[in-house]
PDB file of C-alpha atoms and ligand atoms in Angstrom:
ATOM      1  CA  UNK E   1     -61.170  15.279  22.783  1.00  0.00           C
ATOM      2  CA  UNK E   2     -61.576  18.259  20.526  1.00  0.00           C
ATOM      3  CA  UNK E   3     -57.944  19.182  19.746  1.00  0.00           C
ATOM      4  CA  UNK E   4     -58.581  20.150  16.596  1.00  0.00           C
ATOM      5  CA  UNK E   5     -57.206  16.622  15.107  1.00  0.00           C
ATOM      6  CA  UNK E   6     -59.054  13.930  12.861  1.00  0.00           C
ATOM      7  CA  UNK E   7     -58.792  10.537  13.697  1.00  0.00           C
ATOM      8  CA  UNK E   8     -59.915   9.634   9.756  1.00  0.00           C
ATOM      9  CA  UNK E   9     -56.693  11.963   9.002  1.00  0.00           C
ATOM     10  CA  UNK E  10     -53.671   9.954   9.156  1.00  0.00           C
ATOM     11  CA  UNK E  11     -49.686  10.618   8.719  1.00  0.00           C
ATOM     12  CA  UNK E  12     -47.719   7.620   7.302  1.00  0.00           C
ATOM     13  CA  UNK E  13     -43.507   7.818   7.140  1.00  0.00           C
ATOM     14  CA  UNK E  14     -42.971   6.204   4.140  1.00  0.00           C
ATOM     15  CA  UNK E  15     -39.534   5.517   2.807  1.00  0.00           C
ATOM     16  CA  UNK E  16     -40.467   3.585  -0.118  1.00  0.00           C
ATOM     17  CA  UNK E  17     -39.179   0.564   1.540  1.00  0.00           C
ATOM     18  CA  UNK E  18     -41.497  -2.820   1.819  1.00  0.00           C
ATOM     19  CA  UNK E  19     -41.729  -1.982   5.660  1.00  0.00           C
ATOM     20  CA  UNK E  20     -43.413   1.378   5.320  1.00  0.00           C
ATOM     21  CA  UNK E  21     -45.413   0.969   2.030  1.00  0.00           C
ATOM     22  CA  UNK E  22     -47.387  -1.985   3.527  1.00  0.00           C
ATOM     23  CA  UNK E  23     -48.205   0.399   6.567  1.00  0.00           C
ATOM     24  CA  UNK E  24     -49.243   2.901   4.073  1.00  0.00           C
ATOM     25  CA  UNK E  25     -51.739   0.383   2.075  1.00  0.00           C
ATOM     26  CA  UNK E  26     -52.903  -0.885   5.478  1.00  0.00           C
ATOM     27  CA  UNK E  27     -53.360   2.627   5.996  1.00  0.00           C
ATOM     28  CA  UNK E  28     -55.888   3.304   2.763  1.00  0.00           C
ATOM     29  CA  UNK E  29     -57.355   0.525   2.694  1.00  0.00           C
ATOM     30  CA  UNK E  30     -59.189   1.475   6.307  1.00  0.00           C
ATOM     31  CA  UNK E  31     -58.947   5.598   6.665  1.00  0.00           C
ATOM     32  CA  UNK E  32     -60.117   8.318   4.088  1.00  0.00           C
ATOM     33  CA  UNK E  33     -56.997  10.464   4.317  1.00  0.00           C
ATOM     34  CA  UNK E  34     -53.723   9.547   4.275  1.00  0.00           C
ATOM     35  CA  UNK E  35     -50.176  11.792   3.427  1.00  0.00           C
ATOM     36  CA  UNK E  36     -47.310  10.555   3.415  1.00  0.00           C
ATOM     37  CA  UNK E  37     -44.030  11.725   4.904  1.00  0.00           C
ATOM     38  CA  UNK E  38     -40.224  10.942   3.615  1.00  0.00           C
ATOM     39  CA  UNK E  39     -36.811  11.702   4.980  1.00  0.00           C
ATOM     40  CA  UNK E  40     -33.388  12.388   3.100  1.00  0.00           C
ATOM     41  CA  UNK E  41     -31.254  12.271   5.816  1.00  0.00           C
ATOM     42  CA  UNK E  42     -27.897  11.364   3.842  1.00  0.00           C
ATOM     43  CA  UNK E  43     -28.858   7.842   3.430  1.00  0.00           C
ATOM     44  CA  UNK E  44     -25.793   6.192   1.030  1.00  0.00           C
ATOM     45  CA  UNK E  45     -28.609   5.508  -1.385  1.00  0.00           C
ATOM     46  CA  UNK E  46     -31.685   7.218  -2.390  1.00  0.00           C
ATOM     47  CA  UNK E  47     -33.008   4.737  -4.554  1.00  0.00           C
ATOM     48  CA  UNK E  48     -35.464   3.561  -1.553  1.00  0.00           C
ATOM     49  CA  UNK E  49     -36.449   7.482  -1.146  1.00  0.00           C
ATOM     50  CA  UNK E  50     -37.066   7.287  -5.659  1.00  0.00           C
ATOM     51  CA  UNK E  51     -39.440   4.850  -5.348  1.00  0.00           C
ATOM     52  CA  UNK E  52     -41.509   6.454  -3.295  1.00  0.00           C
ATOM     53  CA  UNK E  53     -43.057   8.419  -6.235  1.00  0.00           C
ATOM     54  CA  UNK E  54     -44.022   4.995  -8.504  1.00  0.00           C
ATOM     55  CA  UNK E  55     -45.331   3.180  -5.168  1.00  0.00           C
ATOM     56  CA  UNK E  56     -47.797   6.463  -4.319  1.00  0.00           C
ATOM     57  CA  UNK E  57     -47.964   6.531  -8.035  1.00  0.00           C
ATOM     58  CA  UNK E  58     -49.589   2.790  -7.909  1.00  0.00           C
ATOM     59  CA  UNK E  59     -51.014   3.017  -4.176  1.00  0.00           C
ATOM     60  CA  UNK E  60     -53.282   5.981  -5.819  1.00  0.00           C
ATOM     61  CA  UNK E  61     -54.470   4.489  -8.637  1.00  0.00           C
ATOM     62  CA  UNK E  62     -56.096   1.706  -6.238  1.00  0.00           C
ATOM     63  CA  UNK E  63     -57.063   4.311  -3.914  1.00  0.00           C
ATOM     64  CA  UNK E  64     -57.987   7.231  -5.604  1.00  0.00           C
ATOM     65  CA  UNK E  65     -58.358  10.324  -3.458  1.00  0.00           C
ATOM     66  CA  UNK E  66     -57.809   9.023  -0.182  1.00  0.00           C
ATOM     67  CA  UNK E  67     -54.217   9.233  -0.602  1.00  0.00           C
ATOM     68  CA  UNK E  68     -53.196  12.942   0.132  1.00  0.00           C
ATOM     69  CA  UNK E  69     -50.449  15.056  -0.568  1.00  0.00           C
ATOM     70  CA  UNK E  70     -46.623  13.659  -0.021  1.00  0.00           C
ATOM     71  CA  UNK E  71     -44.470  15.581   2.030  1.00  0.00           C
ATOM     72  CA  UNK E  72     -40.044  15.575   2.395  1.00  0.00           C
ATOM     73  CA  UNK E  73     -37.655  16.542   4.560  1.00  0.00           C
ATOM     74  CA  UNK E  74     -34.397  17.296   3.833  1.00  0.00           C
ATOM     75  CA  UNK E  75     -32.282  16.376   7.200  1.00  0.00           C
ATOM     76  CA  UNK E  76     -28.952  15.497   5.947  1.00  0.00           C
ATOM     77  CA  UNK E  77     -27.219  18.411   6.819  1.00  0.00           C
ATOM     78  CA  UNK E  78     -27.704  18.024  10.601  1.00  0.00           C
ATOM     79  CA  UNK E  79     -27.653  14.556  10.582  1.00  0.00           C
ATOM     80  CA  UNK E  80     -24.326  14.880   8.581  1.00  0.00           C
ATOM     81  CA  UNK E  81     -22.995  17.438  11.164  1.00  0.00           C
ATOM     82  CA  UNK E  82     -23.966  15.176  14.316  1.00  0.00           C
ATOM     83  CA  UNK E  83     -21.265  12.172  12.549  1.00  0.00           C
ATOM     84  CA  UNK E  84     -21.287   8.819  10.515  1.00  0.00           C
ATOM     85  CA  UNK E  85     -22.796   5.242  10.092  1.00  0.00           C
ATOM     86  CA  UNK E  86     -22.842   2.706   7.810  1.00  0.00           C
ATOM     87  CA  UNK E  87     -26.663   3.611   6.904  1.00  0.00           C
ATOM     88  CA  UNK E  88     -24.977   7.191   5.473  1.00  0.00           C
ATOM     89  CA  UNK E  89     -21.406   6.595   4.951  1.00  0.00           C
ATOM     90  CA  UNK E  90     -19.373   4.117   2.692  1.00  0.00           C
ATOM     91  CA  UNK E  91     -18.435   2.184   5.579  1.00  0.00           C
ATOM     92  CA  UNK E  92     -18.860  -1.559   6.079  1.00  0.00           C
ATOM     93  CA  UNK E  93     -21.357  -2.976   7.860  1.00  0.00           C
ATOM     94  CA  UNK E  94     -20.787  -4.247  10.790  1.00  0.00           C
ATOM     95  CA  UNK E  95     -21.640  -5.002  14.207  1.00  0.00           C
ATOM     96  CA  UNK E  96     -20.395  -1.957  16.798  1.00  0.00           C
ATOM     97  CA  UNK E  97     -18.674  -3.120  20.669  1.00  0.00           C
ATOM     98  CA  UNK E  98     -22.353  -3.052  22.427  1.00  0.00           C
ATOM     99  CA  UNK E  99     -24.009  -5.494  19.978  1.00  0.00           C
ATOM    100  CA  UNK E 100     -25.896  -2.991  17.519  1.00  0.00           C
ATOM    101  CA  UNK E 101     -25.227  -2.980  13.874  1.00  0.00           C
ATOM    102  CA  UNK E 102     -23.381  -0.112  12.639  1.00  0.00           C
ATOM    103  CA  UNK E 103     -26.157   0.962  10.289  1.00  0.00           C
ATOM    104  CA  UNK E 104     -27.582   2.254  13.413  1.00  0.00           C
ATOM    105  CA  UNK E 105     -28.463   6.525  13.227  1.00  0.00           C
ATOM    106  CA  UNK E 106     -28.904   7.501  16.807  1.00  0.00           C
ATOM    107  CA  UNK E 107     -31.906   9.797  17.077  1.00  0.00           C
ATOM    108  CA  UNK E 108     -33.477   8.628  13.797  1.00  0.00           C
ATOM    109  CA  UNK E 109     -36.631   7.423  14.532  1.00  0.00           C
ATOM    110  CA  UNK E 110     -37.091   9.809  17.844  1.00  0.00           C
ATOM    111  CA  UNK E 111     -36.515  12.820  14.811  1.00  0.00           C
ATOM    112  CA  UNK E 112     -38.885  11.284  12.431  1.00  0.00           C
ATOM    113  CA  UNK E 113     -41.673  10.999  15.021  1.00  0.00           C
ATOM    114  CA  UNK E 114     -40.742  14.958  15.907  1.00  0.00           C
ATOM    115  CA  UNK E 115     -41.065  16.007  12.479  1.00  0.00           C
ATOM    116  CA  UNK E 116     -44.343  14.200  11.726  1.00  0.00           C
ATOM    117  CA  UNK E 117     -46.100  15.341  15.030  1.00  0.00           C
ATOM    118  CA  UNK E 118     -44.891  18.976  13.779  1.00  0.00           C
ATOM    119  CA  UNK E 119     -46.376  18.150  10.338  1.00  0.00           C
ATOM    120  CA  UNK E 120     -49.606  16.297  11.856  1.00  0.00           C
ATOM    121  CA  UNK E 121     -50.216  19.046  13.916  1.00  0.00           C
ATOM    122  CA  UNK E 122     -50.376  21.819  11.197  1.00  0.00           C
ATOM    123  CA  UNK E 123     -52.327  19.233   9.260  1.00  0.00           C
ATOM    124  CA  UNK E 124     -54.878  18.089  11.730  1.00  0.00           C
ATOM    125  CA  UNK E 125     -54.011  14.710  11.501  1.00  0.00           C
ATOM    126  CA  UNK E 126     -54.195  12.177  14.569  1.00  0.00           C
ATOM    127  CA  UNK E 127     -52.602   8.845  13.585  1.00  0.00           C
ATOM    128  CA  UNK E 128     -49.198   8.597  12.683  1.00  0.00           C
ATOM    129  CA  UNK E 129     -47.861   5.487  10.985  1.00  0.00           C
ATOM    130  CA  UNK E 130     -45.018   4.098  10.948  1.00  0.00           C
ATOM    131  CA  UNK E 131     -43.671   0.613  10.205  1.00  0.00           C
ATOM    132  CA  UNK E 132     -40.961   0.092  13.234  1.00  0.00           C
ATOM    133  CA  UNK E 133     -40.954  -3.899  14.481  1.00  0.00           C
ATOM    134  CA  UNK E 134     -39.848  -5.404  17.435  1.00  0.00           C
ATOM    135  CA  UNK E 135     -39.812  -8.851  15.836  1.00  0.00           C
ATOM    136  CA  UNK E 136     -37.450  -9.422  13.771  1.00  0.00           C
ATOM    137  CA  UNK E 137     -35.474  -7.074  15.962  1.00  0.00           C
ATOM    138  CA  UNK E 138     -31.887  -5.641  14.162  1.00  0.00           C
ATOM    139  CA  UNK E 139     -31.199  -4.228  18.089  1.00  0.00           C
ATOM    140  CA  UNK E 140     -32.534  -0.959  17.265  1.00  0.00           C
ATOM    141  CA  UNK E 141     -33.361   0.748  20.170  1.00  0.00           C
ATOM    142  CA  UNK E 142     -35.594   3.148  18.556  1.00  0.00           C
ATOM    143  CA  UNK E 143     -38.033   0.561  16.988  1.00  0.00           C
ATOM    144  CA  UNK E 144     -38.926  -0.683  20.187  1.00  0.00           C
ATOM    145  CA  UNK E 145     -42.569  -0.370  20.938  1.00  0.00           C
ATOM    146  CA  UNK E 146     -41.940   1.299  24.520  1.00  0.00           C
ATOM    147  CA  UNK E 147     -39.918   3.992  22.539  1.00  0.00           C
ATOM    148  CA  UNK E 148     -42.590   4.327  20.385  1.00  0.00           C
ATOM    149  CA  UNK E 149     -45.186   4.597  23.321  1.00  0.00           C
ATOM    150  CA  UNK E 150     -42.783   6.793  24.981  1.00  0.00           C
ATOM    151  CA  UNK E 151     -43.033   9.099  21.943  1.00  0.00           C
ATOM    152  CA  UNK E 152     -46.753   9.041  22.459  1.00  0.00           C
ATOM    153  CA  UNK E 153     -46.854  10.451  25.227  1.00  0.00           C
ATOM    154  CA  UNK E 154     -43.904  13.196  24.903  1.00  0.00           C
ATOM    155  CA  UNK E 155     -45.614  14.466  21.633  1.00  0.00           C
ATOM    156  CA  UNK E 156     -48.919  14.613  23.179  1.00  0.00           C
ATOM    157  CA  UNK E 157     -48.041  16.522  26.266  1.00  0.00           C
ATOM    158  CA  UNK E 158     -45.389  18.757  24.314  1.00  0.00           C
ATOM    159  CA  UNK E 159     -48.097  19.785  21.335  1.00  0.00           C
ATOM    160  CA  UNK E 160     -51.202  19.791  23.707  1.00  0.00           C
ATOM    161  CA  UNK E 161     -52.954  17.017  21.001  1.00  0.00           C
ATOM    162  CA  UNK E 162     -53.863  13.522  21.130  1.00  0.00           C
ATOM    163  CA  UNK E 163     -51.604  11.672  18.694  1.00  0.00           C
ATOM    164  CA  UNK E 164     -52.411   8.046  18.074  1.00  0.00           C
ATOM    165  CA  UNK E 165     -48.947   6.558  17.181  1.00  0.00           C
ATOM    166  CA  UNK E 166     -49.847   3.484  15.251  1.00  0.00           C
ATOM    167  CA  UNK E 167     -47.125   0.284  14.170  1.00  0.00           C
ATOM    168  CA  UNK E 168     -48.885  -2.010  12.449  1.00  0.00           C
ATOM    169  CA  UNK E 169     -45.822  -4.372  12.103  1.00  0.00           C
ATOM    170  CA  UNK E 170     -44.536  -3.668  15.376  1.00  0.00           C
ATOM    171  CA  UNK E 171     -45.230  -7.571  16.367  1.00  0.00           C
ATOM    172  CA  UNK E 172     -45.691  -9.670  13.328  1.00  0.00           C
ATOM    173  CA  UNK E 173     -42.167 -11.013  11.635  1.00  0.00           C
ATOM    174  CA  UNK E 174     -41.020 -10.561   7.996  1.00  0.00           C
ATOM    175  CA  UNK E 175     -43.027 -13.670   7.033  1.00  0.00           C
ATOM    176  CA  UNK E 176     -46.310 -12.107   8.568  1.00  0.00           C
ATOM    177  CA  UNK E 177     -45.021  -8.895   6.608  1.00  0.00           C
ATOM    178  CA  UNK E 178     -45.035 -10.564   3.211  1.00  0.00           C
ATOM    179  CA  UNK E 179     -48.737 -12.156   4.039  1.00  0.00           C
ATOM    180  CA  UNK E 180     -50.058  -8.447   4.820  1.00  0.00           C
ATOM    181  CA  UNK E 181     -49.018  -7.558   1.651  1.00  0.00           C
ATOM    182  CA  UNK E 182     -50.962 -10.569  -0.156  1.00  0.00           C
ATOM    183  CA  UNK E 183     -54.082  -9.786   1.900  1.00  0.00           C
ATOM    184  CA  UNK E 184     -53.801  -5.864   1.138  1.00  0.00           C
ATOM    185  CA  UNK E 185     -53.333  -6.882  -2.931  1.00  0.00           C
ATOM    186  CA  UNK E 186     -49.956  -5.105  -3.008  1.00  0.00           C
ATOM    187  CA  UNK E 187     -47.568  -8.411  -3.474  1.00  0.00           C
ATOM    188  CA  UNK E 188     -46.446  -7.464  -7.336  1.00  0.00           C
ATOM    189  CA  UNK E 189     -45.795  -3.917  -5.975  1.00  0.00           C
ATOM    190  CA  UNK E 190     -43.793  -4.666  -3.037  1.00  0.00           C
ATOM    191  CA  UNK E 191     -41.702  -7.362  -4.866  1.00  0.00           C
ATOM    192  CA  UNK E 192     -41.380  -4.713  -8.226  1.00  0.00           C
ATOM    193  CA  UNK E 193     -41.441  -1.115  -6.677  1.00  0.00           C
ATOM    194  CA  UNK E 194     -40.187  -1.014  -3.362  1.00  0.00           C
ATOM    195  CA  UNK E 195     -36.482  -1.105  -2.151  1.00  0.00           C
ATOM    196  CA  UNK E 196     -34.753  -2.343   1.044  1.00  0.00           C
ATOM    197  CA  UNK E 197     -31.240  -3.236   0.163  1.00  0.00           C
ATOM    198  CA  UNK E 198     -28.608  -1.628   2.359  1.00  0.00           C
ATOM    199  CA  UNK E 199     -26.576  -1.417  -0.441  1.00  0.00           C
ATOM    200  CA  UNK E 200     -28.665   0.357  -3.688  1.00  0.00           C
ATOM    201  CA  UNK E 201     -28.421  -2.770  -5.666  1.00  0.00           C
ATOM    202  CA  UNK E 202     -31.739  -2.346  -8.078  1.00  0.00           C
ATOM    203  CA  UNK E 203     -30.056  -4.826 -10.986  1.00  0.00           C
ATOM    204  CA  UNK E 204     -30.458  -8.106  -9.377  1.00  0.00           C
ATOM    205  CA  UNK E 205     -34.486  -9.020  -9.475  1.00  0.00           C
ATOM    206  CA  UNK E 206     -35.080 -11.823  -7.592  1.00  0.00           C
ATOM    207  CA  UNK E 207     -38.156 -13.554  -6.245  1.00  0.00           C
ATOM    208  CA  UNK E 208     -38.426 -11.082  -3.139  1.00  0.00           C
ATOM    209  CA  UNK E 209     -37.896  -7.975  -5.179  1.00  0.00           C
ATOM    210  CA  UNK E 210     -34.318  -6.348  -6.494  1.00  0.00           C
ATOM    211  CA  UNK E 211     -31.355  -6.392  -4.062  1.00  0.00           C
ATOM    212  CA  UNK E 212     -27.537  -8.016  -3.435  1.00  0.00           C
ATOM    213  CA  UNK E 213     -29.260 -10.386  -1.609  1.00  0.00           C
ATOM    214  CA  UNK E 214     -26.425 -10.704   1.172  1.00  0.00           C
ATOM    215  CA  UNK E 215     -26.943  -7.680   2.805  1.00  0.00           C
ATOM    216  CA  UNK E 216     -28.406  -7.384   6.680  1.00  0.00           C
ATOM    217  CA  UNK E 217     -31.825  -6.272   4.902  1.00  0.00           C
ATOM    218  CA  UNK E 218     -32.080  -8.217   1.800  1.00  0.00           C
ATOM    219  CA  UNK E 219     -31.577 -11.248   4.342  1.00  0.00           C
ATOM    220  CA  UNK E 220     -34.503 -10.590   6.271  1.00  0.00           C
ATOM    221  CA  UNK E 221     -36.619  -9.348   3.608  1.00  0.00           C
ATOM    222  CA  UNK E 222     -35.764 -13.003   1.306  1.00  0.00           C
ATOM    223  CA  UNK E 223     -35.919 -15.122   4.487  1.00  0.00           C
ATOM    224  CA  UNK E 224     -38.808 -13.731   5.335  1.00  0.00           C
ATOM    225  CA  UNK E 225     -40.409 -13.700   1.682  1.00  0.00           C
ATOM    226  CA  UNK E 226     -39.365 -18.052   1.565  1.00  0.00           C
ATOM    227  CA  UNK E 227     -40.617 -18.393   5.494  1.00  0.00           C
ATOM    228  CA  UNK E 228     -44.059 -16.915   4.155  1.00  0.00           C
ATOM    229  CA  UNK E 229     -44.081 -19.099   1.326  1.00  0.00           C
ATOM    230  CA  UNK E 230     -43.499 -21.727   3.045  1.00  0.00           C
ATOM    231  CA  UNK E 231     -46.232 -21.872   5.272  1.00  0.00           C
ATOM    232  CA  UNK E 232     -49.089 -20.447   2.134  1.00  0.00           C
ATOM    233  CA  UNK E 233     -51.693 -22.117   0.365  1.00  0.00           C
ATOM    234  CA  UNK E 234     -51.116 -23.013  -2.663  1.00  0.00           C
ATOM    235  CA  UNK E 235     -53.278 -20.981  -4.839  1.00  0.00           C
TER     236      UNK E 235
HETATM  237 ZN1  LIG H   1     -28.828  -5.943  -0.091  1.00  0.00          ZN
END
């Protein structure tokens, strides 16, 4: 279909978090041209959004020119009008009455995709990336992969393009995750750049990476990193 679009032109949302910066090495390491797209949206802490610039920092140093310019959004102000969760405000975390965590931000990921088929359209790029998983499943309803596919098809027909809407983690685990990152050559830089704790903590290093290591994330991202261990070959 000629809609203008390349598929060797790819959009990856990239928080700086393990999730997203494997999907964005996965991404080099098969496409030509990849940007990358971040989000303030009044997250607590922005220390996963200031990594971003040492990850692309490494990630293009390995891949030279493929990786294309970085783009952010500033969304905190609506998002801050529209109300609180724990993912933005000093609130515990906790889980709400219908079983989701309270770290929840309704919309979020339904936004993001809106934003990057805005920005992938002006750029002529056909896959977007992004690193939502059913597996290891926190009860978000927006990483599903039917609200992904859903997404698919709402951008397409609202844009007139052919988006490809790509999850590469969408059904491996945390485990599988952590192996990714071995085969891509990115281990050291996941475990030393990137940034998933809930709560900011970047002064406890541990195996996995820094975090307070009790948090919902840090959980899944150590459990995960001692699952994959686990089951590896020893070197
Ligand atoms: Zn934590």
């Amino acid at each position: 279909m000629d809609d203008g679009l390349s598929a060797e032109r790819v959009l990856v949302l990239f928080s700086g978090g393990q999730d997203s910066t494997t999907c964005l090495a996965w991404a080099l390491n098969q496409f030509p041209h990849v940007e990358t797209l971040g989000f303030f949206y009044g997250q607590r802490h922005r220390v996963e959004l200031d990594c971003r610039d040492g990850v692309r920092a490494s990630l293009g140093q390995r891949f030279g020119t493929r990786l294309g310019p970085d783009h952010v959004l500033d969304i905190s102000a609506p998002m801050a009008a529209l109300g609180a969760s724990a993912m933005t405000h000093d609130i515990e975390i906790a889980t709400m009455a219908e079983g989701l965590p309270n770290t929840f931000v309704p919309g979020r990921n339904l936004l993001f995709f809106t934003y990057a088929g805005a920005l992938a359209y002006r750029r002529s790029l056909r896959r977007i990336v992004g690193g939502m998983c059913e597996t290891d499943f926190s009860g978000y309803p927006d990483c599903r992969d039917d609200t992904i596919k859903a997404l698919q098809v709402a951008l397409n027909l609202g844009m007139q393009r052919r988006f490809m809407l790509e999850t590469p983690l969408m059904w491996i685990d945390k485990a599988a995750t952590w192996a990714m990152a071995e085969s891509l050559g990115i281990l050291d830089l996941i475990v030393e750049q990137t940034h998933t704790c809930y709560l900011g903590d970047r002064t406890n290093r541990r195996e996995w990476g820094f975090g307070c290591g009790t948090c919902p994330a840090c959980v899944l991202r150590s459990e995960g990193f001692h699952r994959w261990r686990s089951f590896r070959k020893p070197d």
